[in-house]
mmCIF file of C-alpha atoms and ligand atoms in Angstrom:
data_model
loop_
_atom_site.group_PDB
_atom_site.id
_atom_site.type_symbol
_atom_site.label_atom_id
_atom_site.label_comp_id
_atom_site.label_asym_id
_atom_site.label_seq_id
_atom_site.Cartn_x
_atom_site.Cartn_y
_atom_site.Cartn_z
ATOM 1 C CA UNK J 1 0.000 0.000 0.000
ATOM 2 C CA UNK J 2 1.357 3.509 -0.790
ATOM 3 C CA UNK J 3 1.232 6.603 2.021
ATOM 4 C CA UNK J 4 -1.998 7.873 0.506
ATOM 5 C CA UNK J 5 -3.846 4.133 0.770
ATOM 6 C CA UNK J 6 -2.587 3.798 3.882
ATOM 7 C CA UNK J 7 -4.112 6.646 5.299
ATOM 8 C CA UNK J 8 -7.576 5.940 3.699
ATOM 9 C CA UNK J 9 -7.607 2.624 5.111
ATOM 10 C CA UNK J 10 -6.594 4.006 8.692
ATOM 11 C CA UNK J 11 -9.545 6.626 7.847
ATOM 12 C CA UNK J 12 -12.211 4.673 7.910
ATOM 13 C CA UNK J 13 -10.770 1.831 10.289
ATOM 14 C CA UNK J 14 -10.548 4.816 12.859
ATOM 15 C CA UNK J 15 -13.685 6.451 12.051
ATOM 16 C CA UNK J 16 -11.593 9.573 11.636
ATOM 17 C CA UNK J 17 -12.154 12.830 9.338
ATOM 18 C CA UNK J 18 -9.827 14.715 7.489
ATOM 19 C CA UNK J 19 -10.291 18.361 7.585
ATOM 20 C CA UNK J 20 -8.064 20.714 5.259
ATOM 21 C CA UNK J 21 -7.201 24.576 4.876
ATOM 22 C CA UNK J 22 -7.645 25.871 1.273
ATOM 23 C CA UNK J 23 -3.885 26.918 1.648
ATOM 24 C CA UNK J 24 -2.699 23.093 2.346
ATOM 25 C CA UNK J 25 -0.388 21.266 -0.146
ATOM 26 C CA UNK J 26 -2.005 19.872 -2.821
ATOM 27 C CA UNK J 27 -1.235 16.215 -1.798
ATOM 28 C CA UNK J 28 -2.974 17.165 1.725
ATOM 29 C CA UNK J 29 -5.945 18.878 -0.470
ATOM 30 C CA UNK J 30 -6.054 15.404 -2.327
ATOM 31 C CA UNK J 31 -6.495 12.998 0.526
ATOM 32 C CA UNK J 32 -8.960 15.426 2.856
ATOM 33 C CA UNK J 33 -12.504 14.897 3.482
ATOM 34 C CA UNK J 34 -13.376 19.106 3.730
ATOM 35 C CA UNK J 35 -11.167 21.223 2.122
ATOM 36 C CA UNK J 36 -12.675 24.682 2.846
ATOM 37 C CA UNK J 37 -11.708 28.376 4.492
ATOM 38 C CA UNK J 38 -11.632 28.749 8.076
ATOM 39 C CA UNK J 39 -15.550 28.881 8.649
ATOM 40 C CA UNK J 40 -16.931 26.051 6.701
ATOM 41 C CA UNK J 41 -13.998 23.712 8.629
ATOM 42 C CA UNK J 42 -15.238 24.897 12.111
ATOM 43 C CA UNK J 43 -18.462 24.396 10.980
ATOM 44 C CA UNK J 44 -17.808 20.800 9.570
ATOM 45 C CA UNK J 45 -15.915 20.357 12.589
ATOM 46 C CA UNK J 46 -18.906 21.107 14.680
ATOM 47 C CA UNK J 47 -21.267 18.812 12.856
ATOM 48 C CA UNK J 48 -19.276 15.456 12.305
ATOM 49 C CA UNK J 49 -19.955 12.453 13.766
ATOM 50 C CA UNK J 50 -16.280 10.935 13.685
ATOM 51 C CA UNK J 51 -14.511 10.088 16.752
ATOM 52 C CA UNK J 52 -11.110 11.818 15.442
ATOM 53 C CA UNK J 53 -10.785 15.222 14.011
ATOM 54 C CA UNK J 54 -7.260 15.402 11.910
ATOM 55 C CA UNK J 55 -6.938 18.733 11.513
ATOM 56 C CA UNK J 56 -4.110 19.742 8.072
ATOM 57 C CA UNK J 57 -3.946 23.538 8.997
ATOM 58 C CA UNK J 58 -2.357 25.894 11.309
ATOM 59 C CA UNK J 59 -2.984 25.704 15.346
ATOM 60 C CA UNK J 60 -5.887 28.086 15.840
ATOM 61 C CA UNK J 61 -7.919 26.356 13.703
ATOM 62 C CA UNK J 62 -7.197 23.265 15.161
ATOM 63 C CA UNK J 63 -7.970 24.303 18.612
ATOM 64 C CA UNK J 64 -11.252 25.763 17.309
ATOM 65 C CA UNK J 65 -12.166 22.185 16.006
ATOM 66 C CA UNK J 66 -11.485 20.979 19.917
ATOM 67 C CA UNK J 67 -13.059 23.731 21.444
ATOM 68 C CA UNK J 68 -16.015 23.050 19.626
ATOM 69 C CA UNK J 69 -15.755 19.204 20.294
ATOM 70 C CA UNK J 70 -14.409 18.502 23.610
ATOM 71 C CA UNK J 71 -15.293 15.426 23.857
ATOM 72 C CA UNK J 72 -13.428 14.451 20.093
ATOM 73 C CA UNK J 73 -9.890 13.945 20.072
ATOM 74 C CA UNK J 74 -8.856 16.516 17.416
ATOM 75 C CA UNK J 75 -5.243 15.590 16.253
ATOM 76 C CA UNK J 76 -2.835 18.153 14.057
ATOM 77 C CA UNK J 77 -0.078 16.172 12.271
ATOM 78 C CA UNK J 78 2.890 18.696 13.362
ATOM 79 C CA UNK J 79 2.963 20.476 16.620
ATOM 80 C CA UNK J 80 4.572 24.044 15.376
ATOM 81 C CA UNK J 81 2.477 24.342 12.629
ATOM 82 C CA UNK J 82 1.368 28.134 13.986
ATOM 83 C CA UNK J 83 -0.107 31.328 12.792
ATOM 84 C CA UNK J 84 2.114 34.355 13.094
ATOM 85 C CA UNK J 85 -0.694 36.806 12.949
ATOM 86 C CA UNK J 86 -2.465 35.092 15.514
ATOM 87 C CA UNK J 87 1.036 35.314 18.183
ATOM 88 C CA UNK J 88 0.099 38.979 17.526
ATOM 89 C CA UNK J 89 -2.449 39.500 20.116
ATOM 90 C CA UNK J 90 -2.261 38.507 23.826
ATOM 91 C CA UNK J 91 -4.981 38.714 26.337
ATOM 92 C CA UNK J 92 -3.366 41.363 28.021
ATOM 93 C CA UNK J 93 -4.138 43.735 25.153
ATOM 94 C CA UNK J 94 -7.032 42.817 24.567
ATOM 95 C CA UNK J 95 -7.742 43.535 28.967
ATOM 96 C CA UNK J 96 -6.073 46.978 28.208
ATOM 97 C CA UNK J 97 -8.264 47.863 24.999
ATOM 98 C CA UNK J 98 -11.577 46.962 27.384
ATOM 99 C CA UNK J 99 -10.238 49.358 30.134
ATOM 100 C CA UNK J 100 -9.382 52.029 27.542
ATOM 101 C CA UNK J 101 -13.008 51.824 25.456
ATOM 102 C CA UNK J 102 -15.379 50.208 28.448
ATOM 103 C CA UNK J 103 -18.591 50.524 25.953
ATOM 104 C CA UNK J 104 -16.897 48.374 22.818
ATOM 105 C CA UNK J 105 -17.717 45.411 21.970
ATOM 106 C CA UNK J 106 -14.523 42.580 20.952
ATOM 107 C CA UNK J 107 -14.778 40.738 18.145
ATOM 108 C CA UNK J 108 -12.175 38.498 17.409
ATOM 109 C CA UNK J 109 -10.790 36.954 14.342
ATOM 110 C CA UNK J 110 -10.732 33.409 14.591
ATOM 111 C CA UNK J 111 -6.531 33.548 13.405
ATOM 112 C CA UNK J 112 -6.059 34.327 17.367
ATOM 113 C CA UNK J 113 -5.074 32.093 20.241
ATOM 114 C CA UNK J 114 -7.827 30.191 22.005
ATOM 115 C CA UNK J 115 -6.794 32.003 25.367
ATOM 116 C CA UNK J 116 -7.592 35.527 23.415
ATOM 117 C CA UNK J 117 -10.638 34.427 22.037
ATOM 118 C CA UNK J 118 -11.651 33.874 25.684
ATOM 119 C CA UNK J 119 -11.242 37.575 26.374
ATOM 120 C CA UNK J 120 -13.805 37.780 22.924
ATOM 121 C CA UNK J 121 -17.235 38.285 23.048
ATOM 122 C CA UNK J 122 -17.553 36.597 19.300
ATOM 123 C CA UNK J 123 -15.453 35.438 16.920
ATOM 124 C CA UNK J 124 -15.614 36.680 12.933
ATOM 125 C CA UNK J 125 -13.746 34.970 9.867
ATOM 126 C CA UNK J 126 -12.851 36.744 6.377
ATOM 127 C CA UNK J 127 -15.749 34.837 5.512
ATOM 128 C CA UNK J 128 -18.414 36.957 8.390
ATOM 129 C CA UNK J 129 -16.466 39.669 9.421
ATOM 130 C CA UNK J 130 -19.007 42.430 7.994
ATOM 131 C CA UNK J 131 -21.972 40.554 9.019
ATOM 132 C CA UNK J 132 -20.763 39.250 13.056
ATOM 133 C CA UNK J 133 -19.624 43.266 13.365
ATOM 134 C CA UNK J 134 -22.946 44.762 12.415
ATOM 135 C CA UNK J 135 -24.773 42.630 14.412
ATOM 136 C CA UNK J 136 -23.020 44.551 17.524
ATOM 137 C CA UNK J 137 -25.063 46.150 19.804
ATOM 138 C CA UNK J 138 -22.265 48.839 20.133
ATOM 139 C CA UNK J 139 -20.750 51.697 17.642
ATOM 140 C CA UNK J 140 -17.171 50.817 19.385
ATOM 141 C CA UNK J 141 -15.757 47.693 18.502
ATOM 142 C CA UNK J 142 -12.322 46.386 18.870
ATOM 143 C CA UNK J 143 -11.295 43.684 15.811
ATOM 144 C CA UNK J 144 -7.898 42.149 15.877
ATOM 145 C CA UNK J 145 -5.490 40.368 15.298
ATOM 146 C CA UNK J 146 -5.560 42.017 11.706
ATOM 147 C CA UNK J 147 -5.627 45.588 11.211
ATOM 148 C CA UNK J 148 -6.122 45.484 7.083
ATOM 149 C CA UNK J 149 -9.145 43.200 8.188
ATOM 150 C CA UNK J 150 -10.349 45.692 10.646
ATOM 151 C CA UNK J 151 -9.804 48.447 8.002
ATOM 152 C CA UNK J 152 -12.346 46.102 4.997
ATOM 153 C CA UNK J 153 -15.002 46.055 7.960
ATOM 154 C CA UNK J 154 -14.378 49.847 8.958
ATOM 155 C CA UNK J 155 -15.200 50.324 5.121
ATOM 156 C CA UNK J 156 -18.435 48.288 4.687
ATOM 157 C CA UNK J 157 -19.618 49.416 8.123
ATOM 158 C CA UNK J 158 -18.639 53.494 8.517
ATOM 159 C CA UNK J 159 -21.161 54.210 10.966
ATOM 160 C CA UNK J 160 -19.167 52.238 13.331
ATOM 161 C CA UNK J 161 -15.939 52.949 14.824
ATOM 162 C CA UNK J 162 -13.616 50.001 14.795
ATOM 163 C CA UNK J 163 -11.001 49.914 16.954
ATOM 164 C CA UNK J 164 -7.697 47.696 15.459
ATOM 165 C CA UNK J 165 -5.902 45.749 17.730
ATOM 166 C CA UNK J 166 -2.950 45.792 17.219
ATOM 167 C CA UNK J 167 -2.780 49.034 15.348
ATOM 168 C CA UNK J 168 -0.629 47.301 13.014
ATOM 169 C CA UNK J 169 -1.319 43.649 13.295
ATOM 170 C CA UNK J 170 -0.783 42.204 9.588
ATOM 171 C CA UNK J 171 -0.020 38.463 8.123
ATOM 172 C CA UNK J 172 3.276 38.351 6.055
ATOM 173 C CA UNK J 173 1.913 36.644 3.505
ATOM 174 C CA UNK J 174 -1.155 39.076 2.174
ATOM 175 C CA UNK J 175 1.055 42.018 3.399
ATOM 176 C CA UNK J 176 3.607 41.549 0.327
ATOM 177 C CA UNK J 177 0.988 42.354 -2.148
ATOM 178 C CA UNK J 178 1.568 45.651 -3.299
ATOM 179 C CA UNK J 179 0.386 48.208 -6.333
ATOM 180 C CA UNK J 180 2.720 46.584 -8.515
ATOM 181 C CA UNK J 181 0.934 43.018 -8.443
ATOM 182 C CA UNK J 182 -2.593 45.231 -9.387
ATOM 183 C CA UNK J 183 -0.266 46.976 -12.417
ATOM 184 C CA UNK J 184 0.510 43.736 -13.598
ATOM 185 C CA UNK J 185 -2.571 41.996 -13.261
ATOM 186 C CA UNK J 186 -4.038 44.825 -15.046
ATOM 187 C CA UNK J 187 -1.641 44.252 -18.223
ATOM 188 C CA UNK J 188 -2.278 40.554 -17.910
ATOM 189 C CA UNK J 189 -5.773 40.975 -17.932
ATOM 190 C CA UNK J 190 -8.801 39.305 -16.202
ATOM 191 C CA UNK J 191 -10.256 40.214 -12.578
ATOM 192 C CA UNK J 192 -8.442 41.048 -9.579
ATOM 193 C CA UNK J 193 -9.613 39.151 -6.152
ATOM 194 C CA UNK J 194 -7.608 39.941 -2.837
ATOM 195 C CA UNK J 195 -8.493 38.540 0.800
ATOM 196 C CA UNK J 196 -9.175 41.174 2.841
ATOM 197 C CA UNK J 197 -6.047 40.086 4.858
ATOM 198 C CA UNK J 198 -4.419 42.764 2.147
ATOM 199 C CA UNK J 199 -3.829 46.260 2.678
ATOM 200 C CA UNK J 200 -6.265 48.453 2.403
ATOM 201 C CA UNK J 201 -5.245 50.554 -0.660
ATOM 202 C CA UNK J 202 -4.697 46.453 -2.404
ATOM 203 C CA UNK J 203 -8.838 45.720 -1.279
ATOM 204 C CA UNK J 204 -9.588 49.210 -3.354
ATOM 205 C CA UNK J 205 -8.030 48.273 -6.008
ATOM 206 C CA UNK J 206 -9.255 44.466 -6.352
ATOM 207 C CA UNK J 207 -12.381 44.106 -8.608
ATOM 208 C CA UNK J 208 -13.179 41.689 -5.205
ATOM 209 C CA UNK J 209 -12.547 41.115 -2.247
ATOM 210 C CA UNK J 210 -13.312 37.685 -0.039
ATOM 211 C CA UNK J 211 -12.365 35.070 2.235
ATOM 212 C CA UNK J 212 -11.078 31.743 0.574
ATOM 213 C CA UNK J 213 -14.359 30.035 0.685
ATOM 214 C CA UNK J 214 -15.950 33.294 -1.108
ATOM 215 C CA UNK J 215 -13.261 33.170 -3.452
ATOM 216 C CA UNK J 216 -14.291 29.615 -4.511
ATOM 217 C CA UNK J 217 -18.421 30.202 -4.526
ATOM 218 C CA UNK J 218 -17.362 33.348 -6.930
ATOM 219 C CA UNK J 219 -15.407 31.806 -9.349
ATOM 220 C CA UNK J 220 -18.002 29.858 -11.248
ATOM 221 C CA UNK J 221 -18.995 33.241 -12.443
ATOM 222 C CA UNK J 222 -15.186 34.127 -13.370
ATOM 223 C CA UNK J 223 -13.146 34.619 -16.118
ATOM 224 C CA UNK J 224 -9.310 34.667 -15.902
ATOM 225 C CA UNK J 225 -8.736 35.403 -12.130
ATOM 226 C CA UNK J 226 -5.813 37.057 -10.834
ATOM 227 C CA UNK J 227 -5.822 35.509 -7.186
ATOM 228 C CA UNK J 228 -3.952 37.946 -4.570
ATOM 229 C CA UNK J 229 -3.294 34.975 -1.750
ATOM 230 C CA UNK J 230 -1.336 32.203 -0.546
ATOM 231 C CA UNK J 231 -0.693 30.322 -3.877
ATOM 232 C CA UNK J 232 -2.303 26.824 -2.945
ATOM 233 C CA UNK J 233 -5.440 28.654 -3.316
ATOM 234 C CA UNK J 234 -4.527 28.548 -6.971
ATOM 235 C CA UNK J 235 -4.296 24.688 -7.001
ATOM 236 C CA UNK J 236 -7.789 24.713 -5.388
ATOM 237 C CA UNK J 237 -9.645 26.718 -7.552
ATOM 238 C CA UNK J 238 -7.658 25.238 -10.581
ATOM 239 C CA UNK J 239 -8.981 21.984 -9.486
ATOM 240 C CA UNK J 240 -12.323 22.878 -8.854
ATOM 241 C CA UNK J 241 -12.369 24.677 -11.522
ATOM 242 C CA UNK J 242 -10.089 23.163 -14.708
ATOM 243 C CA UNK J 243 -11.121 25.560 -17.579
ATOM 244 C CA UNK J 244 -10.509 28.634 -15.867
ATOM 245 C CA UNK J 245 -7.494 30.154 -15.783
ATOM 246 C CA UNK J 246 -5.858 31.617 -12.115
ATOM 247 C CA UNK J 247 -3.027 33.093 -11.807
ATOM 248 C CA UNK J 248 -1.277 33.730 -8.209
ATOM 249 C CA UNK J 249 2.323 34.880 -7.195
ATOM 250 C CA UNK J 250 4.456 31.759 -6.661
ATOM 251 C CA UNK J 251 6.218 33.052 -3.724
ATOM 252 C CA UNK J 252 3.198 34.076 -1.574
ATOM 253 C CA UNK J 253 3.794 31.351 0.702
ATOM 254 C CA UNK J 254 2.629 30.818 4.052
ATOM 255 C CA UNK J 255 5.309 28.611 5.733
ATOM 256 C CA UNK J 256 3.704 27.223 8.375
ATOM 257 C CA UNK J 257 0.650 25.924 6.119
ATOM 258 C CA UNK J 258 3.524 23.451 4.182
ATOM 259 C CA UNK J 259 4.990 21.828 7.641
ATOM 260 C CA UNK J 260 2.259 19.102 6.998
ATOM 261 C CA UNK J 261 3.049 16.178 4.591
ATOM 262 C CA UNK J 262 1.211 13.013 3.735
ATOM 263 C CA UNK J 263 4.034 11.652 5.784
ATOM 264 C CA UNK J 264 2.852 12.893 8.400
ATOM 265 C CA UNK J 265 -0.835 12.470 7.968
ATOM 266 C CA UNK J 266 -0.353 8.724 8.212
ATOM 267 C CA UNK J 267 2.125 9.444 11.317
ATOM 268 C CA UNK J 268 -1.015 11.316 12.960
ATOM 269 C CA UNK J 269 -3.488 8.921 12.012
ATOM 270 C CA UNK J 270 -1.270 5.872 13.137
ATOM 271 C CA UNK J 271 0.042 7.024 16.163
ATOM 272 C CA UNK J 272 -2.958 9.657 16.863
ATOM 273 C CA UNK J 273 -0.735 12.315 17.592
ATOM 274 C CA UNK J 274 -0.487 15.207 18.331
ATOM 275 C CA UNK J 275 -3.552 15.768 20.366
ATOM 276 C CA UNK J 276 -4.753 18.858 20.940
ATOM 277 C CA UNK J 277 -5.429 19.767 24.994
ATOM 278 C CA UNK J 278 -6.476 23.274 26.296
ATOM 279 C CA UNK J 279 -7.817 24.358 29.663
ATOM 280 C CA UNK J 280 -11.146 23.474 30.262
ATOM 281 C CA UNK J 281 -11.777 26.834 31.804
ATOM 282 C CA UNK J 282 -10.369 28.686 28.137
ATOM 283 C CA UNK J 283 -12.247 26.435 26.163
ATOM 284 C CA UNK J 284 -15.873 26.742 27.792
ATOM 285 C CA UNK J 285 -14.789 30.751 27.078
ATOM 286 C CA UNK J 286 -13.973 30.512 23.861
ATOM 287 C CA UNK J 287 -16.622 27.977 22.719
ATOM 288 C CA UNK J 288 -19.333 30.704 23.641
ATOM 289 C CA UNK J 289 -17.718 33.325 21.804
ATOM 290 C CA UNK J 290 -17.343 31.264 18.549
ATOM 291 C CA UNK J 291 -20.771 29.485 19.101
ATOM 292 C CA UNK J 292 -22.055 33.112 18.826
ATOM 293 C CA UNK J 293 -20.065 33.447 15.844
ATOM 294 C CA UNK J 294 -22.021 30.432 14.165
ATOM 295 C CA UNK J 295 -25.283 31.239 15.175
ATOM 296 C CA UNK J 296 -24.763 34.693 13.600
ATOM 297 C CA UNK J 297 -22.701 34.441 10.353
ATOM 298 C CA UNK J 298 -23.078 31.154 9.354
HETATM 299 P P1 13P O 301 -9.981 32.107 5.280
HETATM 300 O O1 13P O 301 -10.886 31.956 6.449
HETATM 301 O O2 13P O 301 -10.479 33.081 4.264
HETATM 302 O O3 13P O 301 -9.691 30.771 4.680
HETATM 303 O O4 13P O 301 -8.607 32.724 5.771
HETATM 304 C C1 13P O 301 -7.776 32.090 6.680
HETATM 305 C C2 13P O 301 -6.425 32.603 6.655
HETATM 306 O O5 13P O 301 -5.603 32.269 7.473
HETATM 307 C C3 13P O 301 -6.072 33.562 5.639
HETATM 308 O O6 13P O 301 -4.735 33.875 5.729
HETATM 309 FE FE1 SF4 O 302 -1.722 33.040 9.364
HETATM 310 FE FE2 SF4 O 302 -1.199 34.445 7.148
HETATM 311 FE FE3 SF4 O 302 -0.697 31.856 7.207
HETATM 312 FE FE4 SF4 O 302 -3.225 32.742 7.159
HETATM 313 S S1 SF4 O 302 -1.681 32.965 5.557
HETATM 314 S S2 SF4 O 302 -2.418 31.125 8.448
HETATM 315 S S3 SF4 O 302 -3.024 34.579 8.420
HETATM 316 S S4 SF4 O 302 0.292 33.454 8.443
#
């Protein structure tokens, strides 16, 4: 049996599901169950029935998938696969923005750590931002990690104040897109589409702008697409999609999204490492806050 046999055959013998990020390899796109952006997998990972979660992603979303099944074991194949955006935020700040705007509301993006979203009162993804934010009872609210985030829901919702936190929180990867990639597209030819992980002056000039999973319900309706994200996006919609053409930059890489391999997939599912454990006190916290964030902007 090859790696990829192996691990469907330890699959179903261990009544386990394979859940996989958008930005994944393609061999770890191949051999998942759910490939989808961060909302659909916590919302798969709320509704399965298996008795192991595999998560092929970074941390946070991992945790989410435990937090929302605590009584699952949720497994991620290598323990420092991480989100550097996410390490960006720390309870502390979030304490200290409370104290400093005491009527705001905090929403959360869901690329934090599961003792921030704790200090949340919902979470938001790409995917709901717009719609968890205007469902706040308050004009104030603080959105972080991601500041270029904060700044796409300031601009669909200006008659509320949002409050970035950190001012400057970015993700490397969406923050190297820059007026040249638009100028180029443009001479290629064919739409733009940026996440809104990408500066602000990048979402302005995009023809659209939307999570992963928005990227792939819009593309039926697309041309040629120039895709400004992580470039395993491109392998996704190419396969969805074969007779459209997508064109992303080869180097937008997010590092920690490649530490998994098929390797170790099989590894995880064999040895059913490496578990995922959080306090129970952080996750009953958190689960409320992204609960909300279901129930809301599903
Ligand atoms: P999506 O929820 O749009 O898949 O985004 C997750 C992410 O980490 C983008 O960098
Ligand atoms: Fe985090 Fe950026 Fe990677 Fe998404 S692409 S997981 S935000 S570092």
């Amino acid at each position: 049996m090859n790696c990829r046999e192996e691990i469907e055959t330890l699959k179903k013998n261990k009544k386990a599901l394979i859940l996989a990020h958008n930005y994944q390899p393609p061999a770890i796109q191949d051999v998942a169950d759910v490939v989808g952006d961060s909302l659909e997998l916590a919302v798969a990972a709320k509704e399965t029935e298996a008795r192991i979660i595999v998560f092929c992603g970074v941390d946070f979303m991992a945790e989410t998938a435990k937090i929302l099944n605590p009584e699952k074991k949720v497994l991620i194949p290598v323990k420092d696969a991480t989100c550097p955006l996410a390490a960006q935020l720390t309870p502390e700040m979030i304490i200290a923005a409370r104290r400093k705007y005491p009527s705001a509301k905090v929403v959360l993006y869901i690329n934090s750590t599961a003792e921030c979203k704790a200090y949340a009162d919902v979470i938001c993804t790409s995917a709901n931002a717009v719609k968890v934010v205007r469902s706040m009872p308050s004009r104030e609210v603080i959105v972080g990690p991601d500041a270029n985030l904060a700044a796409y829901i300031q601009d669909n919702i200006p008659e509320k104040c949002i409050i970035p936190l950190p001012a400057t929180g970015n993700c490397y990867v969406h923050q190297m897109f820059s007026e040249d990639d638009i100028r180029e597209a443009r001479l290629r030819g064919g739409k733009i589409v940026c996440h809104p992980e990408c500066r602000p002056e990048i979402q302005k000039m995009a023809d659209l702008v939307a999570s992963t999973g928005g990227m792939v319900r819009s593309a039926p309706d697309a041309g040629t697409w120039n895709v400004l994200t992580e470039k395993d996006m491109g392998y996704r919609l190419r396969t969805l999609y074969p007779d459209r053409i997508f064109y992303t930059r080869e180097d937008a890489v997010c590092e920690d999204m490649k530490k998994i391999s098929l390797e170790d997939l099989l590894a995880s599912l064999k040895s059913e490492q490496y578990e995922i454990i959080l306090p129970p006190g952080v996750m009953e916290r958190a689960r409320s806050a992204i609960e909300k964030m279901i129930e809301i902007g599903r």
